[in-house]
Amino acid sequence: QNDGQDLDGWFSRGQRSDRAPAHPNLNLTKQPLPWSEQYKGKANLHVFEDWCGGAVRHLRKNLHFPLFPHTRTTVKKLAVSPKWKNYGLRIFGYIHPFKDADFQFSVASDDNSEFWLSSDDSPSNSRLAAFVGKLGTEWTAPGEFTKFSSQVSKPLRLMSSRRYYFELLHKQDDRGSDHVEVGWRVFLPSLKFEVIDSSCISLYTDESSLKMNHVEHIPQTLASHSGSYLWEAQQDEHGADMLKPDPRDTFFLTPSIEASRVENVLVPCAYSPTYVVKDFPIARYQGLQFVYLSFVYPNDFTRLTHMETENKCFYRESPLYLEKFGFYKYMKMDEEEEDPRQRAFLFLSPDNFLEDEEEEEEEGVDSPEPTDPLPEAKEKSFGPVPGAKGKETPPGEEDELGLLASSKHGGALSLQPHLSAPIFGGKARTPGPSKAGAAREDKKPRKAQEKVYVTRLQPGKRKAPAQEPVFPGIFLYPKPLKKVHLRSRTPQKHPIASSKLRAIPGRRSPCLLSLGTEGLFSRETHEDTTPAPGRTVATTDYNSSEATRSEGTRVTSFLKMSETTASQQEEGKGQEEEEEEEEEEVSDYSYETGELQQSWLEDSINWQRTFSVSSVDFELLRSDWNDLRCNVSGNLQLSESEVVDVVAQYMEKLNEKNGGIYTLLRIVNVEKRRDTARGNRYLLELELAERGQRTVRLSEYVYVLLHQGKQDDSAEANPEGPALGATEPQPSAWSILYGKPILCRPLRLSWKQDVMVHFVVPVKNQARWVQQFISDMARLYAATKDANFNVILVDFDSDDMDVEKALRDAQLPRYQYLRRTGNFERSAGLQAGVDTVEDGHSIVFLCDLHIHFPPNILDSIRKHCVEGKLAYAPIVMRLSCGSSPREPNGYWEVNGFGLFGIYKSDFDRVGGMNTEEFRDRWGGEDWELLDRVLQSGLEVERLRLRNFYHYYHSKRGMWNARSKKPPKD
C-alpha cells in the first residue's frame, strides 16, 4: 500500500481546511519563465525591511510587498538567518527531488513562516503545505521541525525528473533569534528532517541585471498576490474614526456654483488680521510660535482617539497625574447608605462586652488621635476586669469556626458601627491626675471605605488553656473595664515573627487586628502613672508564650510603650531575646501564616458605588495656539451655534441677490481663523440645491468684521480703511455700523479652483518609493480627472531605476524630470524644481517622497493658498512601524513644515530655499523657510488633513548613506 499520495490529487481533493480554491480572476503567473541549468544551486531572495510584526499577514500589509522589495539577492540553501529585526523574506525558486519518492516537508522559524509548494513548475498552482503560526506569537527553535502540527506537510509524491515551484514567506519582529529553514525527508519511519541544500534548489529567474522597478518577472501566486483571499481575510477592523467616510473627502467632485452667482453677495471689506507679523523681527526657528490653528465644523474626526490609550496628552492633566489619580476628579461619588450587614465585625469574648452600646455609637473611632471625651465619659476610668481570672469557655459554646457564639451572650456579639482600618494605629494621652485613664477619642468623621475582615483560627488551636479565655480582652472603644490577670498562653507552632509586630519604645506601634493567631488588636495607653512592682512590659506579639511571663503579672490591653519606665524596658529586653530565639526556628515558608498574612492585603470592592458627573467639553479648554506638545489631538472644533448664525446670514444675502433659488442641503465644512481684535475669517463650504434640481458646491471666504461703536452711538471709522490699496474700492457705508459685527467679503482673499499645482520632490536611489509616488500620482489623476497638476522629480543620480522611464510610462497629465549630479541635497533639489516653474501665479507644493495623498489633496491645497495672503502647511500623520493607510496607527507631525504649499511669486519674494546653509544636511530648512514666510506678511494655514499619511521608513539605504560591511561569522 502506498502511504503517500500524488501532489495533484492531494490539492484537488482539498484536504486542508485553510486552503481556498483558485481565483480565476487573479492575474496569477501561470506560464513559468525560461529556465537554465545555470540557475541551480541558488534560490531568489527578496527582503522587505522596516516593517514590524511577527506574522506573515503583517508582511502582506507591507506597501511594497510583493513587487518592490528593499533588496533582491539570492540564497544557496533554505536556511537563512540575517541577524536583523523587523523584516520579511520571500524566498522562491524550484525544488529538484533527488529521487522518486513520497516526501514530507517541514518549516521552522522565528517568528512565523509559510511554505507553499506547487504541483508542477507553475507558480499559479502553489498551495500552502506547512506553516508556523498565524498570530505572530508562535516560533520555534532552529531545527525544531515538529513543535506544531502545522509545521509538517502531508506525504507528497515527487518525481526526480520534474521541478516544483516553491515559495517561502518569513516574518521577523524585533525580538528573538531570527531564522527560517525548510527541511524534508523521505516518508519512512525514524528518518529525520534535513535542510534543503543547494543541490536540490534553483533560481526562478536571474535578477542580477534588472533594475528595481522592473517587476514583470516576479511571480504572482496566491501566497503573494494582493487580490488573494489572504488579504481580505486577514484585514483587521481598525478603530480610527478618520477611516469612516466624510463628505469632505469627495466634495470636490460636486460641480461648483457659477462665479457670477456669488459676486457682490457681500459688501467688500479690508482683510488685515492682527496676528500677521509682517516686518516683525523673528529669531531663528521662532516662527513656530506665530502659527495658529484653525477651527473646523462639523467634526472631522482627526483626533486620534485610537492612540489615546498610550498618549493622553489631549487632556490637560499631566501623564504623571493621570497615572496616579486617573480621571476621578471629574467624578463625585454618591453618598453611601450605611448597611449594618456590610460593617466590619469582630468576634470577641462575650464577657468583655458592655451593655451600653449606645454610647459607643455616639463616639467616633475613625481617627486614632485623642480629643476631649464626652461629658458622660469623663467620670469613667479604665481598670482591670474582675471575674475574668481563671474563667473557662465551655466546649459547648464554640461554633463550627471555633468562635464563641453563646446563646445567652448573643446580644453582645453586635456589629460595631463605623469600624474602619485607620483605627489600627492608636495613641492616647497620659491621663491627668483628676481624670486618670479618661477616654479620649477623635470624633472627626471619615468616609473611608468599609472593609470586612474575616479571620479564622489555625487548626489545633481552637481551645485555650483552661485557666484563660480563648480571646483576651480586645477593646475598640474606651469603656470602663475591670482589671484582669492574663495568664501565659500555650506556645503555637507557627508564630508570626515578633520583629514585625513588636512595639518600638518611643514610637507609635501599629495595632493589629487578630483572633489569637495574628496578634492582639489593642490600643496604646497607660493604665497607671506608677507601675506595680514586678510588672513586665508585654509586646504586641501574643502568639508567643513570652507575651506574659507569670500569672501575677497584670497587663491591660491599653499600653503606651513610650511612657514605660526604664526598668520595665530592661525587663522586657530579656523576654524579647528569648522570643527571637524561638522565632528563628520558625520556617519562613509557613503555609498557614502566609495565607493569613495575605488575607490582610485583600481589598473589599463596593460594586454598588455610584457617582455623579457633569458634561465636560474638553474642546473648550483648547486654544488656537500651535500646540507642539500633543500629537494625537485633532483639529479644533467650532461650535454649531456660531456656524449656523454665520451660514444663515450668508444664505439670506445669497438668496436676496439671486431671487431665492438656493436651498441649503448640508453644511459640509466650515473653517474659522480667529482674530478677537478685528474679526474672524471663515471658509464656508455648503452643498446647495439650485432651483430644487441641480446640486452645486459653494466654497467661499467670508469675514465677520468687528466694530466697536462709541458710547454716544456715533459712527466709528473703519479701522481697516487705511490698509486698502489705492486701486481697490473703498468700503461702503454698509460696513460702518454701530458696535455690531458685519458679514463681508474679505478683499483679495479668494481662491482659484483651477490653478496649476506643481509637486516638487527630490529623490535619490529610492526605487520602490519613487515608483510608489508615481503610482499614487497616477491614481490621483484617475480619481479626480484633474489635469491641472504637474509632477517635478529632481533626481540625484539614481542608479537603481530609470526614473524618467517610470514617469514616461505612468498615466500622468504632465511631468518634469531634472537630473542632478552629486550628493543628495534637499534644499537644492527643491529650489531647482521650483526654478523650472515659469508661471508665478501657480502653486508649488514642496513635497516628500514617502507620502500617501487623499483624493482631495489638490482641492485642499488650492483652497488654502491665496497669492499674497495665505500659504498652506497641512499636518501629516506619521504612520508607525507596521501601520498602513487602512490601519493608521501613528501620530500627527505637529512640528514638521516640510510639506508646504505656496504661490510661486510668494516663494520667490521670500527668497526661496536656503541652499547655502543647508547644503550638506537637511532638517531645519522647513522651519527656516517658515520664519521668512511669516516675516513677509503671509499667513500660514495649519490644519490636520484627513487621510494624509507619511509612510514609516528607516534611513537605511537612503540618500547618501553608506552600508558597513557585515561582520564575519
PDB file of N, CA and C in Angstrom, residues 734-767:
ATOM      1  N   TRP A 734     -22.286 100.595   4.282  1.00  0.00           N
ATOM      2  CA  TRP A 734     -22.881  99.431   4.945  1.00  0.00           C
ATOM      3  C   TRP A 734     -21.908  98.799   5.933  1.00  0.00           C
ATOM      4  N   SER A 735     -20.596  99.016   5.703  1.00  0.00           N
ATOM      5  CA  SER A 735     -19.593  98.420   6.571  1.00  0.00           C
ATOM      6  C   SER A 735     -19.269  99.291   7.768  1.00  0.00           C
ATOM      7  N   ILE A 736     -19.938 100.450   7.885  1.00  0.00           N
ATOM      8  CA  ILE A 736     -19.698 101.321   9.032  1.00  0.00           C
ATOM      9  C   ILE A 736     -20.939 101.284   9.905  1.00  0.00           C
ATOM     10  N   LEU A 737     -20.912 100.435  10.904  1.00  0.00           N
ATOM     11  CA  LEU A 737     -22.077 100.244  11.759  1.00  0.00           C
ATOM     12  C   LEU A 737     -21.717 100.611  13.188  1.00  0.00           C
ATOM     13  N   TYR A 738     -22.653 100.405  14.058  1.00  0.00           N
ATOM     14  CA  TYR A 738     -22.511 100.818  15.445  1.00  0.00           C
ATOM     15  C   TYR A 738     -22.392  99.586  16.341  1.00  0.00           C
ATOM     16  N   GLY A 739     -21.170  99.139  16.567  1.00  0.00           N
ATOM     17  CA  GLY A 739     -20.928  98.087  17.541  1.00  0.00           C
ATOM     18  C   GLY A 739     -21.451  96.721  17.172  1.00  0.00           C
ATOM     19  N   LYS A 740     -21.901  96.494  15.932  1.00  0.00           N
ATOM     20  CA  LYS A 740     -22.448  95.196  15.549  1.00  0.00           C
ATOM     21  C   LYS A 740     -21.538  94.551  14.515  1.00  0.00           C
ATOM     22  N   PRO A 741     -21.173  93.273  14.685  1.00  0.00           N
ATOM     23  CA  PRO A 741     -20.345  92.617  13.672  1.00  0.00           C
ATOM     24  C   PRO A 741     -21.081  92.530  12.343  1.00  0.00           C
ATOM     25  N   ILE A 742     -20.346  92.673  11.280  1.00  0.00           N
ATOM     26  CA  ILE A 742     -20.959  92.604   9.956  1.00  0.00           C
ATOM     27  C   ILE A 742     -20.304  91.486   9.167  1.00  0.00           C
ATOM     28  N   LEU A 743     -21.068  90.891   8.286  1.00  0.00           N
ATOM     29  CA  LEU A 743     -20.595  89.832   7.404  1.00  0.00           C
ATOM     30  C   LEU A 743     -20.222  90.475   6.082  1.00  0.00           C
ATOM     31  N   CYS A 744     -18.971  90.312   5.692  1.00  0.00           N
ATOM     32  CA  CYS A 744     -18.499  90.970   4.478  1.00  0.00           C
ATOM     33  C   CYS A 744     -17.562  90.046   3.725  1.00  0.00           C
ATOM     34  N   ARG A 745     -17.201  90.488   2.535  1.00  0.00           N
ATOM     35  CA  ARG A 745     -16.283  89.726   1.690  1.00  0.00           C
ATOM     36  C   ARG A 745     -14.881  90.276   1.857  1.00  0.00           C
ATOM     37  N   PRO A 746     -13.939  89.483   2.351  1.00  0.00           N
ATOM     38  CA  PRO A 746     -12.569  89.995   2.535  1.00  0.00           C
ATOM     39  C   PRO A 746     -11.907  90.240   1.190  1.00  0.00           C
ATOM     40  N   LEU A 747     -11.381  91.424   1.048  1.00  0.00           N
ATOM     41  CA  LEU A 747     -10.754  91.795  -0.215  1.00  0.00           C
ATOM     42  C   LEU A 747      -9.454  91.012  -0.413  1.00  0.00           C
ATOM     43  N   ARG A 748      -9.223  90.631  -1.666  1.00  0.00           N
ATOM     44  CA  ARG A 748      -8.001  89.926  -2.072  1.00  0.00           C
ATOM     45  C   ARG A 748      -7.825  88.604  -1.323  1.00  0.00           C
ATOM     46  N   LEU A 749      -8.950  88.014  -0.928  1.00  0.00           N
ATOM     47  CA  LEU A 749      -8.884  86.703  -0.263  1.00  0.00           C
ATOM     48  C   LEU A 749      -9.882  85.762  -0.928  1.00  0.00           C
ATOM     49  N   SER A 750      -9.576  85.385  -2.135  1.00  0.00           N
ATOM     50  CA  SER A 750     -10.402  84.413  -2.853  1.00  0.00           C
ATOM     51  C   SER A 750      -9.474  83.418  -3.532  1.00  0.00           C
ATOM     52  N   TRP A 751      -9.870  82.167  -3.558  1.00  0.00           N
ATOM     53  CA  TRP A 751      -9.011  81.128  -4.101  1.00  0.00           C
ATOM     54  C   TRP A 751      -9.485  80.722  -5.489  1.00  0.00           C
ATOM     55  N   LYS A 752      -8.528  80.212  -6.279  1.00  0.00           N
ATOM     56  CA  LYS A 752      -8.797  79.813  -7.652  1.00  0.00           C
ATOM     57  C   LYS A 752      -8.955  78.300  -7.719  1.00  0.00           C
ATOM     58  N   GLN A 753     -10.024  77.865  -8.349  1.00  0.00           N
ATOM     59  CA  GLN A 753     -10.353  76.444  -8.345  1.00  0.00           C
ATOM     60  C   GLN A 753      -9.618  75.648  -9.417  1.00  0.00           C
ATOM     61  N   ASP A 754      -8.999  76.311 -10.360  1.00  0.00           N
ATOM     62  CA  ASP A 754      -8.323  75.579 -11.433  1.00  0.00           C
ATOM     63  C   ASP A 754      -6.871  75.968 -11.586  1.00  0.00           C
ATOM     64  N   VAL A 755      -6.270  76.534 -10.536  1.00  0.00           N
ATOM     65  CA  VAL A 755      -4.880  76.950 -10.617  1.00  0.00           C
ATOM     66  C   VAL A 755      -3.976  75.720 -10.674  1.00  0.00           C
ATOM     67  N   MET A 756      -2.865  75.863 -11.354  1.00  0.00           N
ATOM     68  CA  MET A 756      -1.916  74.761 -11.502  1.00  0.00           C
ATOM     69  C   MET A 756      -1.159  74.530 -10.192  1.00  0.00           C
ATOM     70  N   VAL A 757      -1.007  73.249  -9.836  1.00  0.00           N
ATOM     71  CA  VAL A 757      -0.262  72.850  -8.641  1.00  0.00           C
ATOM     72  C   VAL A 757       0.925  72.002  -9.090  1.00  0.00           C
ATOM     73  N   HIS A 758       2.126  72.401  -8.670  1.00  0.00           N
ATOM     74  CA  HIS A 758       3.348  71.674  -9.018  1.00  0.00           C
ATOM     75  C   HIS A 758       3.862  70.942  -7.779  1.00  0.00           C
ATOM     76  N   PHE A 759       3.941  69.616  -7.846  1.00  0.00           N
ATOM     77  CA  PHE A 759       4.521  68.805  -6.771  1.00  0.00           C
ATOM     78  C   PHE A 759       6.017  68.664  -7.032  1.00  0.00           C
ATOM     79  N   VAL A 760       6.839  69.189  -6.132  1.00  0.00           N
ATOM     80  CA  VAL A 760       8.291  69.167  -6.295  1.00  0.00           C
ATOM     81  C   VAL A 760       8.874  68.171  -5.302  1.00  0.00           C
ATOM     82  N   VAL A 761       9.580  67.145  -5.821  1.00  0.00           N
ATOM     83  CA  VAL A 761      10.115  66.071  -4.979  1.00  0.00           C
ATOM     84  C   VAL A 761      11.547  65.765  -5.402  1.00  0.00           C
ATOM     85  N   PRO A 762      12.524  65.930  -4.514  1.00  0.00           N
ATOM     86  CA  PRO A 762      13.892  65.477  -4.809  1.00  0.00           C
ATOM     87  C   PRO A 762      14.062  64.014  -4.397  1.00  0.00           C
ATOM     88  N   VAL A 763      14.799  63.226  -5.194  1.00  0.00           N
ATOM     89  CA  VAL A 763      14.936  61.793  -4.930  1.00  0.00           C
ATOM     90  C   VAL A 763      16.367  61.358  -5.190  1.00  0.00           C
ATOM     91  N   LYS A 764      16.710  60.214  -4.597  1.00  0.00           N
ATOM     92  CA  LYS A 764      17.984  59.539  -4.894  1.00  0.00           C
ATOM     93  C   LYS A 764      17.913  58.104  -4.404  1.00  0.00           C
ATOM     94  N   ASN A 765      18.057  57.166  -5.328  1.00  0.00           N
ATOM     95  CA  ASN A 765      18.166  55.738  -5.012  1.00  0.00           C
ATOM     96  C   ASN A 765      17.070  55.245  -4.067  1.00  0.00           C
ATOM     97  N   GLN A 766      15.867  55.582  -4.370  1.00  0.00           N
ATOM     98  CA  GLN A 766      14.717  55.107  -3.591  1.00  0.00           C
ATOM     99  C   GLN A 766      13.700  54.528  -4.561  1.00  0.00           C
ATOM    100  N   ALA A 767      14.099  53.491  -5.270  1.00  0.00           N
ATOM    101  CA  ALA A 767      13.305  52.983  -6.387  1.00  0.00           C
ATOM    102  C   ALA A 767      11.886  52.613  -5.965  1.00  0.00           C
TER     103      ALA A 767
END
